[in-house]
Short mmCIF file of C-alpha atoms in Angstrom, two decimals:
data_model
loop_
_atom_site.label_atom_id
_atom_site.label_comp_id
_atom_site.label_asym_id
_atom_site.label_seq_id
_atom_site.Cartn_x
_atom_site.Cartn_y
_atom_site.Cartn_z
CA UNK A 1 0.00 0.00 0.00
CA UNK A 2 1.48 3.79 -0.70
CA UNK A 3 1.47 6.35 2.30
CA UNK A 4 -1.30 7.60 0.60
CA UNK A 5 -3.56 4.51 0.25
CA UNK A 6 -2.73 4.06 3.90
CA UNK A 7 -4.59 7.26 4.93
CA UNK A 8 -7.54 6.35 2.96
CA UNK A 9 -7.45 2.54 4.36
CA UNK A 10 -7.89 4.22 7.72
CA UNK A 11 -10.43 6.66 6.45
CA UNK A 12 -12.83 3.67 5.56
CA UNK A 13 -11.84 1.93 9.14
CA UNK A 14 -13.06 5.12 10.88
CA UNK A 15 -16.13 5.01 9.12
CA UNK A 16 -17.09 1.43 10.11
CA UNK A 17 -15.76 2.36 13.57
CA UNK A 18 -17.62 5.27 14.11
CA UNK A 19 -21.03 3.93 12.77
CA UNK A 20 -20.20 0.90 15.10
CA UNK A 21 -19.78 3.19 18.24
CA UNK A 22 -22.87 4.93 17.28
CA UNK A 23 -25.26 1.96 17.31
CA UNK A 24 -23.43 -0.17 19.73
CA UNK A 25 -21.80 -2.65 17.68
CA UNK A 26 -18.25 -4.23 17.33
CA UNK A 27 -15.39 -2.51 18.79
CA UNK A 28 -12.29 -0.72 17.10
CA UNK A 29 -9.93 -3.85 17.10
CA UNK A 30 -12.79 -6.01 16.06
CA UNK A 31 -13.59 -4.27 13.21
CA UNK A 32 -9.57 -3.50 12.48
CA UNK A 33 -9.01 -7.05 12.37
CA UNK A 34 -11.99 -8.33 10.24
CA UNK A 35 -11.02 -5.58 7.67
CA UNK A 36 -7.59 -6.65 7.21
CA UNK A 37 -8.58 -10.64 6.97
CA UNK A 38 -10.62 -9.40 4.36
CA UNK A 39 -7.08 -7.69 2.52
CA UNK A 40 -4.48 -10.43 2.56
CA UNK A 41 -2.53 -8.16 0.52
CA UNK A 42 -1.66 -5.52 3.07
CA UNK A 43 1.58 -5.95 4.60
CA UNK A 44 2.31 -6.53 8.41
CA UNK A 45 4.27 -2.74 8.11
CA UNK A 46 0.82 -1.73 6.42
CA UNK A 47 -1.31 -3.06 8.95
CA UNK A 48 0.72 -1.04 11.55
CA UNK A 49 0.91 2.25 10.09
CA UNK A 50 -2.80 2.45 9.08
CA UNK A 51 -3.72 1.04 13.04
CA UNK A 52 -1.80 4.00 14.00
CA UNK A 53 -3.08 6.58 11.80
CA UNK A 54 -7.05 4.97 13.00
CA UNK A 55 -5.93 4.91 16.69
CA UNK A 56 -4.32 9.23 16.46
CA UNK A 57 -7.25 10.21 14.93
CA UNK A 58 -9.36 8.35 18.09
CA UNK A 59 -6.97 9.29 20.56
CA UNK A 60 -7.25 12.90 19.76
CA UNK A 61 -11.32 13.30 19.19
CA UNK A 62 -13.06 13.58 21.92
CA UNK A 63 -16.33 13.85 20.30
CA UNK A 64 -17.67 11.14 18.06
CA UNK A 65 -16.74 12.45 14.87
CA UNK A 66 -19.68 12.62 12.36
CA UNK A 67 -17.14 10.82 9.07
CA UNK A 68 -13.83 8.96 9.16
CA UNK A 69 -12.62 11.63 6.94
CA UNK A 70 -13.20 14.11 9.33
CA UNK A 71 -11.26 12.34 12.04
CA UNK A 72 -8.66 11.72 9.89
CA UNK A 73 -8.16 15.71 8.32
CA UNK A 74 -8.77 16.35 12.19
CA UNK A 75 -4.79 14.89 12.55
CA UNK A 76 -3.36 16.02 8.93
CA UNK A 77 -3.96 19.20 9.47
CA UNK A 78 -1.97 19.23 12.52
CA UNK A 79 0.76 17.29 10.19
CA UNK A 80 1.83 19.00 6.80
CA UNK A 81 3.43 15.63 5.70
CA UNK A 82 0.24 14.05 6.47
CA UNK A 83 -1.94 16.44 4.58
CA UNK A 84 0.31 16.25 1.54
CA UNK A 85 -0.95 12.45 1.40
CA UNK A 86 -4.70 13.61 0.36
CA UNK A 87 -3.66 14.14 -2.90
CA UNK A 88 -6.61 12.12 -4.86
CA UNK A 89 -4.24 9.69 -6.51
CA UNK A 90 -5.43 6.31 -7.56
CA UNK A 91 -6.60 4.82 -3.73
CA UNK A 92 -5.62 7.97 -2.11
CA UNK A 93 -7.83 10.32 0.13
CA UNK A 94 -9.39 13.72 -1.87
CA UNK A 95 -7.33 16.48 -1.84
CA UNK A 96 -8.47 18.79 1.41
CA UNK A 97 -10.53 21.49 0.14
CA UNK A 98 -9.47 25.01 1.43
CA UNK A 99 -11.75 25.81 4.31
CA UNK A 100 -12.67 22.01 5.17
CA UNK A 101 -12.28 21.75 8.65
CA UNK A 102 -11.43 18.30 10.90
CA UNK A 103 -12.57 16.60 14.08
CA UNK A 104 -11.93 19.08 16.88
CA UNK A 105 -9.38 17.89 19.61
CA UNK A 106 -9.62 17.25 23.10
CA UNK A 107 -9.53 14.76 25.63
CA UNK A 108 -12.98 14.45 27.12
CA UNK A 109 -16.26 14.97 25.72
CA UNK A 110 -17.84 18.66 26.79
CA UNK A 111 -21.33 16.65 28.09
CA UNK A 112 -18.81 14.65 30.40
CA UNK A 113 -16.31 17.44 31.87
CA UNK A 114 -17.79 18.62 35.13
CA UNK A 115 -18.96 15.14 35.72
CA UNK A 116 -15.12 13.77 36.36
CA UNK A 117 -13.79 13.74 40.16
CA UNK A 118 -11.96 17.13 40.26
CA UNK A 119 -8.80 15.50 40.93
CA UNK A 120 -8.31 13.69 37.22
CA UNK A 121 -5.29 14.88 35.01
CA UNK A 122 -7.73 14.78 31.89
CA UNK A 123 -4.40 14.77 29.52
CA UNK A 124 -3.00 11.82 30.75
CA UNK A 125 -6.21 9.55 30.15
CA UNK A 126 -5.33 9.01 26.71
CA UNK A 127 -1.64 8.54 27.20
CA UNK A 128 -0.55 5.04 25.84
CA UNK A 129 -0.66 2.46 28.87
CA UNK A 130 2.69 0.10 29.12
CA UNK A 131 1.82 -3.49 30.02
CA UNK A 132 1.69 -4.47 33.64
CA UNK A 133 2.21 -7.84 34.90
CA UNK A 134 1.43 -9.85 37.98
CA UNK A 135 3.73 -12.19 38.97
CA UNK A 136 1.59 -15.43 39.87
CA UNK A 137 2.50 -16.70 43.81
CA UNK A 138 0.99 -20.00 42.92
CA UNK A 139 3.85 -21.10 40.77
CA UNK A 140 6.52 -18.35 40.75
CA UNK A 141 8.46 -15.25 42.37
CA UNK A 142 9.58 -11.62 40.82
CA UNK A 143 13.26 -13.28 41.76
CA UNK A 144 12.52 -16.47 39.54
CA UNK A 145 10.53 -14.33 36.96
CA UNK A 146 13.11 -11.61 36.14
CA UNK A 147 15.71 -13.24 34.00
CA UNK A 148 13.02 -14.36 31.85
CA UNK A 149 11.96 -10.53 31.34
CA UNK A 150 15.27 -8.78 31.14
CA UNK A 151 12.99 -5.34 29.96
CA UNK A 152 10.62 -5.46 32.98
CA UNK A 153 11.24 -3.26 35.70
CA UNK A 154 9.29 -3.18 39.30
CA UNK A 155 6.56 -1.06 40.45
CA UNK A 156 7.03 1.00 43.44
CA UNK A 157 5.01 -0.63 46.19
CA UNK A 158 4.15 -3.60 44.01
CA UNK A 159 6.52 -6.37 45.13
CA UNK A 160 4.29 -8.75 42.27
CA UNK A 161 4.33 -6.21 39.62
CA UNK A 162 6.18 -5.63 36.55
CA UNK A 163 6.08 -3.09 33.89
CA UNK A 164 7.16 -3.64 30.22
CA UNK A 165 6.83 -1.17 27.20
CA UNK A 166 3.88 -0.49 25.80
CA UNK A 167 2.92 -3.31 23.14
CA UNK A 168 5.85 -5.79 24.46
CA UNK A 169 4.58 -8.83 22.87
CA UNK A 170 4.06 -10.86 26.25
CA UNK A 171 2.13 -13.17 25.07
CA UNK A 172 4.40 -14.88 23.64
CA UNK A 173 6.66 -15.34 26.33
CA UNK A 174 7.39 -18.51 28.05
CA UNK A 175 6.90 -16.53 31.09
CA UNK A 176 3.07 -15.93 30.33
CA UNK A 177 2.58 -19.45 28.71
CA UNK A 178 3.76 -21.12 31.59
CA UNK A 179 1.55 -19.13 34.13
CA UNK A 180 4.10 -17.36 35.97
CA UNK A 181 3.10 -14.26 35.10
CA UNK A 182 -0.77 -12.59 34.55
CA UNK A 183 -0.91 -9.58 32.23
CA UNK A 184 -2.86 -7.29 34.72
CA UNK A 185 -2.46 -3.15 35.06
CA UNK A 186 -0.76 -2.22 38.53
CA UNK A 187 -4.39 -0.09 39.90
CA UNK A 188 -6.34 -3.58 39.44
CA UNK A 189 -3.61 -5.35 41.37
CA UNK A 190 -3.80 -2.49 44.07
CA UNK A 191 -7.78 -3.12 44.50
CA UNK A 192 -6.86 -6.78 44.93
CA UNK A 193 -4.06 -5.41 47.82
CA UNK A 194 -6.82 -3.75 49.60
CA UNK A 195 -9.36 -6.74 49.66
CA UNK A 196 -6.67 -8.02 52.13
CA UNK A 197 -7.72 -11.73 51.83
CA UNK A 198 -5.86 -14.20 53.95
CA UNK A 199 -5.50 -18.20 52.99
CA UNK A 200 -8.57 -19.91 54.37
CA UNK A 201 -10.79 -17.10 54.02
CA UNK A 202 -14.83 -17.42 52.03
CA UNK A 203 -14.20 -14.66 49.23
CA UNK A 204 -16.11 -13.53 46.30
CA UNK A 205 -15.66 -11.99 43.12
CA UNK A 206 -19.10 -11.00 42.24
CA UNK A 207 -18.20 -9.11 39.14
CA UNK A 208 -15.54 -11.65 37.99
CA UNK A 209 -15.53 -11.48 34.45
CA UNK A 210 -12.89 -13.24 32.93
CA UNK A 211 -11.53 -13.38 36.35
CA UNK A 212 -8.08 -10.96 36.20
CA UNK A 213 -8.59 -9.61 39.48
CA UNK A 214 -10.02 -13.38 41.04
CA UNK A 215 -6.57 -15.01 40.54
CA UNK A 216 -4.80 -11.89 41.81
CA UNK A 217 -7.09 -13.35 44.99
CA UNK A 218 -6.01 -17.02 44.54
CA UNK A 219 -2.38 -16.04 44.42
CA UNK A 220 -3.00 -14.42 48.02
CA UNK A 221 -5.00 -17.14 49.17
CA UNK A 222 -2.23 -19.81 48.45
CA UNK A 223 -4.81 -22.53 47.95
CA UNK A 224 -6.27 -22.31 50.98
CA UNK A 225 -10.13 -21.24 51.75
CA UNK A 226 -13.17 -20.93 49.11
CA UNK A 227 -12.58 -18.06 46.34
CA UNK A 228 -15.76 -18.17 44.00
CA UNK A 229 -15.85 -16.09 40.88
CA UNK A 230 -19.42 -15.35 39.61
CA UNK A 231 -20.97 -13.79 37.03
CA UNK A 232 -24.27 -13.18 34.77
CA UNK A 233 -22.57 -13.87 31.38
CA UNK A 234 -21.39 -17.63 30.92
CA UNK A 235 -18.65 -16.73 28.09
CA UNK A 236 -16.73 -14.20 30.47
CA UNK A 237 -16.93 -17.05 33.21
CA UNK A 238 -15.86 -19.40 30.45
CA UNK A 239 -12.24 -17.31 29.75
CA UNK A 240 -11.06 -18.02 33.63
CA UNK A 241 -11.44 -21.95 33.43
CA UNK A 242 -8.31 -21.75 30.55
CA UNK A 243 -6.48 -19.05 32.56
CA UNK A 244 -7.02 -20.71 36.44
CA UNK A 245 -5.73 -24.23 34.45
CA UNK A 246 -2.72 -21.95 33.15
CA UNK A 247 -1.99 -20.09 36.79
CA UNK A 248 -2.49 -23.22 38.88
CA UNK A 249 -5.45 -22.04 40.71
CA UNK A 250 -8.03 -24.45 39.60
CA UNK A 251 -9.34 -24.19 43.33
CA UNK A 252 -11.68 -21.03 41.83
CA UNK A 253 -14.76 -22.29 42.10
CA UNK A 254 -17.36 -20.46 39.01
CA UNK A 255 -20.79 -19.42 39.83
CA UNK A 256 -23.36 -18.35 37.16
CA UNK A 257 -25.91 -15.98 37.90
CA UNK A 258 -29.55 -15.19 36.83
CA UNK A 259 -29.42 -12.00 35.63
CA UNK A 260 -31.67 -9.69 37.74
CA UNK A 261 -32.05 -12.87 40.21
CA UNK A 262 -28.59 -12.55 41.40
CA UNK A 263 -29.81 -13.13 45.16
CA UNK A 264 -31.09 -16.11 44.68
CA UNK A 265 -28.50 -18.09 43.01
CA UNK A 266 -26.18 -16.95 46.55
CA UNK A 267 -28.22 -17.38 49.40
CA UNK A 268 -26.30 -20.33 50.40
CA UNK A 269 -23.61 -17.83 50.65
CA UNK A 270 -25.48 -15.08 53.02
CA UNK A 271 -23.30 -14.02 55.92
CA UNK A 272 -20.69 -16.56 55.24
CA UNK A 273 -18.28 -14.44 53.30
CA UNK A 274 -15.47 -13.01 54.86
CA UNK A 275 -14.51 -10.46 51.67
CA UNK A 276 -16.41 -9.91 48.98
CA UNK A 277 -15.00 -7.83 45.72
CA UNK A 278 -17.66 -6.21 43.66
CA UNK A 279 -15.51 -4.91 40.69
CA UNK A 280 -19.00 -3.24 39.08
CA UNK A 281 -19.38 -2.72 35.69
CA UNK A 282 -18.63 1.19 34.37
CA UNK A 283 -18.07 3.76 32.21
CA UNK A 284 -14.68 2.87 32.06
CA UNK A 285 -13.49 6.51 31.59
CA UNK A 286 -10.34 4.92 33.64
CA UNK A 287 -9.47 2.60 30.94
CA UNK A 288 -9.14 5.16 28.01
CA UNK A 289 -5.69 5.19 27.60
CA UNK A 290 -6.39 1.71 26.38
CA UNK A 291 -9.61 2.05 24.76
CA UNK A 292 -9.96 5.55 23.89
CA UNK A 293 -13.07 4.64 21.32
CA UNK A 294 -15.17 4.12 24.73
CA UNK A 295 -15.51 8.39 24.69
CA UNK A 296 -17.87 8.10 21.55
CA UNK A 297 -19.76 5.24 22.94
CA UNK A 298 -20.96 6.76 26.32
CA UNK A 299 -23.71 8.59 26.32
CA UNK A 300 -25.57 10.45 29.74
CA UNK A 301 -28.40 7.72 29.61
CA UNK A 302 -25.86 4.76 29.73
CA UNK A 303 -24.06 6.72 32.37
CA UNK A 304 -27.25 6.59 34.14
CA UNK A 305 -28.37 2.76 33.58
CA UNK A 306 -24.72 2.24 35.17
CA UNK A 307 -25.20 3.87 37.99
CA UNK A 308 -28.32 2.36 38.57
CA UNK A 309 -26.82 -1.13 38.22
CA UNK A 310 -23.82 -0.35 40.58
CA UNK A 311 -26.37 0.47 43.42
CA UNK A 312 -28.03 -2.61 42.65
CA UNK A 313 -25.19 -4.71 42.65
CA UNK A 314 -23.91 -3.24 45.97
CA UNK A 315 -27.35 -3.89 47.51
CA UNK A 316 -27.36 -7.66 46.92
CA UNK A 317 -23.69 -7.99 47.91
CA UNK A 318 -24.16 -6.64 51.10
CA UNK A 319 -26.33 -9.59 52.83
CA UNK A 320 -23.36 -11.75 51.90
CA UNK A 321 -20.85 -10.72 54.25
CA UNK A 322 -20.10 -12.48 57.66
CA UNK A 323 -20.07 -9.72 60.83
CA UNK A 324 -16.65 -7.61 60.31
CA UNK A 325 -16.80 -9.25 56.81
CA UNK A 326 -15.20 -6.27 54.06
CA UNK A 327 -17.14 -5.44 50.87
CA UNK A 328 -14.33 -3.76 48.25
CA UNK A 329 -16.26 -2.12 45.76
CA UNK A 330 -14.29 -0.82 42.65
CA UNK A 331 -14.76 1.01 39.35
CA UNK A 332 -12.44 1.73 36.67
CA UNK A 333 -14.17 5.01 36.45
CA UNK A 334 -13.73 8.66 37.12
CA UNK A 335 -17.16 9.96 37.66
CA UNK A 336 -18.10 10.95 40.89
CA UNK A 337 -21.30 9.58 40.61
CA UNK A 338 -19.74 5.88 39.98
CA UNK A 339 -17.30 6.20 42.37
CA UNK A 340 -17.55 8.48 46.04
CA UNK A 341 -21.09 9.51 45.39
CA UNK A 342 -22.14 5.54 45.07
CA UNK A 343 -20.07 4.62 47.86
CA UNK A 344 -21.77 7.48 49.88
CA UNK A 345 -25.43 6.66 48.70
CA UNK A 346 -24.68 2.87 50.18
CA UNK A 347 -24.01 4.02 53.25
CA UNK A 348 -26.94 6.30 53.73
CA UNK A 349 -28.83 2.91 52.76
CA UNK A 350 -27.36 0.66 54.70
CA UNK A 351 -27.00 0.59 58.40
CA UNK A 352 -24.58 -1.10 60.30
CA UNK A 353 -21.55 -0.23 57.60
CA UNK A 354 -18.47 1.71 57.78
CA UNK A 355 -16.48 2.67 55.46
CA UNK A 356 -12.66 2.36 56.56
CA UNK A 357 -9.24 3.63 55.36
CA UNK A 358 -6.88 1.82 52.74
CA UNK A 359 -3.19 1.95 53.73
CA UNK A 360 -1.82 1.56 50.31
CA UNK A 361 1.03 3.80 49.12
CA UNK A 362 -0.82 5.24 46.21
CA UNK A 363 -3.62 6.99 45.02
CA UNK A 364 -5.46 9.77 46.82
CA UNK A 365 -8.21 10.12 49.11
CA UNK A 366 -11.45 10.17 47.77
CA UNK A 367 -14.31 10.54 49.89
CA UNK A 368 -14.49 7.21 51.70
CA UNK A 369 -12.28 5.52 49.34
CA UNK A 370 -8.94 6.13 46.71
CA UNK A 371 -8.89 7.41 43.37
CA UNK A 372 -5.84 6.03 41.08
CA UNK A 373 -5.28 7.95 37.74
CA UNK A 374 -2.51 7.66 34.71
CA UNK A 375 -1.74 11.07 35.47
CA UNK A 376 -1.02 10.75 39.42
CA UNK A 377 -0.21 7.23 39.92
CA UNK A 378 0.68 5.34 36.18
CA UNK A 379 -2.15 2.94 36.41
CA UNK A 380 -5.68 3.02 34.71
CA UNK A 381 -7.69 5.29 36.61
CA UNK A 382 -10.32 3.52 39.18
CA UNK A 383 -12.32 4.68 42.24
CA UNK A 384 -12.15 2.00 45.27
CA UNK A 385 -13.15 1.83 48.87
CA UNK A 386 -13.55 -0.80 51.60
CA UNK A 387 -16.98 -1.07 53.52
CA UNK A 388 -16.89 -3.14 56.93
CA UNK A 389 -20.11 -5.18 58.41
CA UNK A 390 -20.15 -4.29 61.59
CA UNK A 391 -19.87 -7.40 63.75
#
């Protein structure tokens, strides 16, 4: 492909991924991906250079552009070398026309702004993330692990973690196939510090997903004790079974819920649990640096149904816990309504709860809980506190 047919190629991508953001369809690398298996003739150095030129002109829109070509002139016209490339050749963009304008830049959409905790370095969200690991307890130690990743270095306060450059190809380390190491980004492995579990303990992970943060548990739990991971969507549950197998932790048990029964499916569990992690589901307005697409995909009415959820989720949570049991609630959100103001709003529900302080060496306090972001600490940004059942 010429420079030029490059710039188109990610003209066309932007299209498809801003029609798919609009009516809630595939994602960016989804969509990336398909298009390419449908080109066998693009090169790998192809591929690369138009992901890149798709993932500036994301990065730097904060608003959902209304055409690909917009996006795109949005970045050329901040690069004369760029611009030069929409010269109408055969496959090549339309020459810009004088007075066509671009995507405007910025970092957060205008609707969103005053609803971000007042502490967020909005810059930094969409700086590109470098890949975190977890060293796995079950089957390894950052001492046996390290000559195996010469280019990792430790994170401060993390005596698990590892940092590599952004887009090291880990998985294909022996390292990572062997299950000595979970890719996981150092603010979830702080929210899995401050659930403090002990081997022996009842835990949950009633968000699990595919279950990151549950064998960040297991690894602290040494095999000892009931960890269950549950969930409403059986294919999330169905990505830990491979990656428990891989890690050694095959003592997870998997629980999978009714969606909008959740309470019923763990009664058996009511006052049993000792911790119980509700990572909720979110804007994810934390996560951008790795998915900036999610800004043209939130809207104030999904904010809303999110919120909703998150106080629902909490509510059903709470009967779980044993007296002086610990509910960890998380988000890897910014908003304050996801993260102090729902923390807040539980409390005002529920009596008999405290909320109680995290001694981690990172983050900032938040209300009754910590607030991580790229800008302040070098993780995703989340919002986390720790809520204890008065015994």
């Amino acid at each position: 492909m010429t420079p030029s047919a490059r710039i188109q190629a990610a003209i066309d991508l932007l299209d498809a991924i801003i029609a798919s953001a609009r009516d809630g369809g595939p994602a960016a690398d989804t969509l990336i991906a398909r298009y390419f298996k449908e080109r066998r003739y693009a090169g790998s150095r192809d591929r690369r250079a138009v992901r890149d030129h798709v993932y500036d002109a994301i990065r730097r829109a904060a608003e959902r552009p209304e055409t690909g070509r917009a996006a795109m002139i949005g970045v050329a016209l901040e690069r004369p070398d760029m611009a030069a490339l929409f010269d109408g050749s055969t496959h090549a963009p339309l020459p810009i026309e004088p007075g066509e304008t671009g995507a405007e830049a910025g970092a957060v959409p205008e609707w969103l702004q005053g609803l971000l905790a007042d502490k967020v370095e909005q810059d930094a969200l969409l700086g590109r993330a470098p890949v975190d690991l977890r060293v796995n307890r079950l089957k390894a130690t950052p001492e046996a692990v390290a000559p195996a990743l010469p280019d990792a270095t430790s994170i401060a306060g993390l005596p698990d973690g590892l940092r590599l450059p952004e887009g090291f190809p880990v998985e294909q380390q022996a390292a990572w196939k062997d299950g000595l190491v979970e890719v996981q980004d150092a603010g979830s492995q702080w929210i899995a510090a401050a659930c403090g579990v002990q081997p022996g303990m009842t835990v949950v992970d009633l968000c699990a997903g595919a279950g990151g943060k549950t064998l960040a548990l297991a690894g602290a739990m040494a095999r000892r004790g009931t960890l269950v991971a549950a969930d409403t969507i059986r294919s999330r549950l169905a990505r830990l079974e491979p990656r428990a197998a891989r890690a050694d932790a095959t003592f997870i048990e998997t629980l999978l819920l009714d969606q909008s029964h959740e309470a019923r499916g763990l009664e058996s569990l009511n006052g049993q649990v000792d911790v119980v992690l509700v990572d909720a589901p979110c804007s994810g307005t934390g996560t951008w640096r790795r998915n900036p697409e999610a800004r043209w995909r939130l809207t104030q009415a999904r904010l809303d149904r999110l919120v909703a959820e998150q106080a629902r989720i909490l509510d059903f949570a709470a009967p779980l816990l044993a007296p002086g049991g610990a509910l960890v609630y998380a988000t890897c959100a910014l908003t304050e309504r996801e993260g102090r103001g729902q923390v807040d709003a539980f409390l005002a529900r529920h009596a008999g709860w405290t909320a109680e302080p995290i001694d981690l060496p990172v983050g900032r306090a938040h209300g009754a809980g910590l607030l991580l972001t790229p800008g302040h600490d070098g993780s995703d940004g989340f919002f986390f506190a720790r809520l204890r059942r008065e015994g």
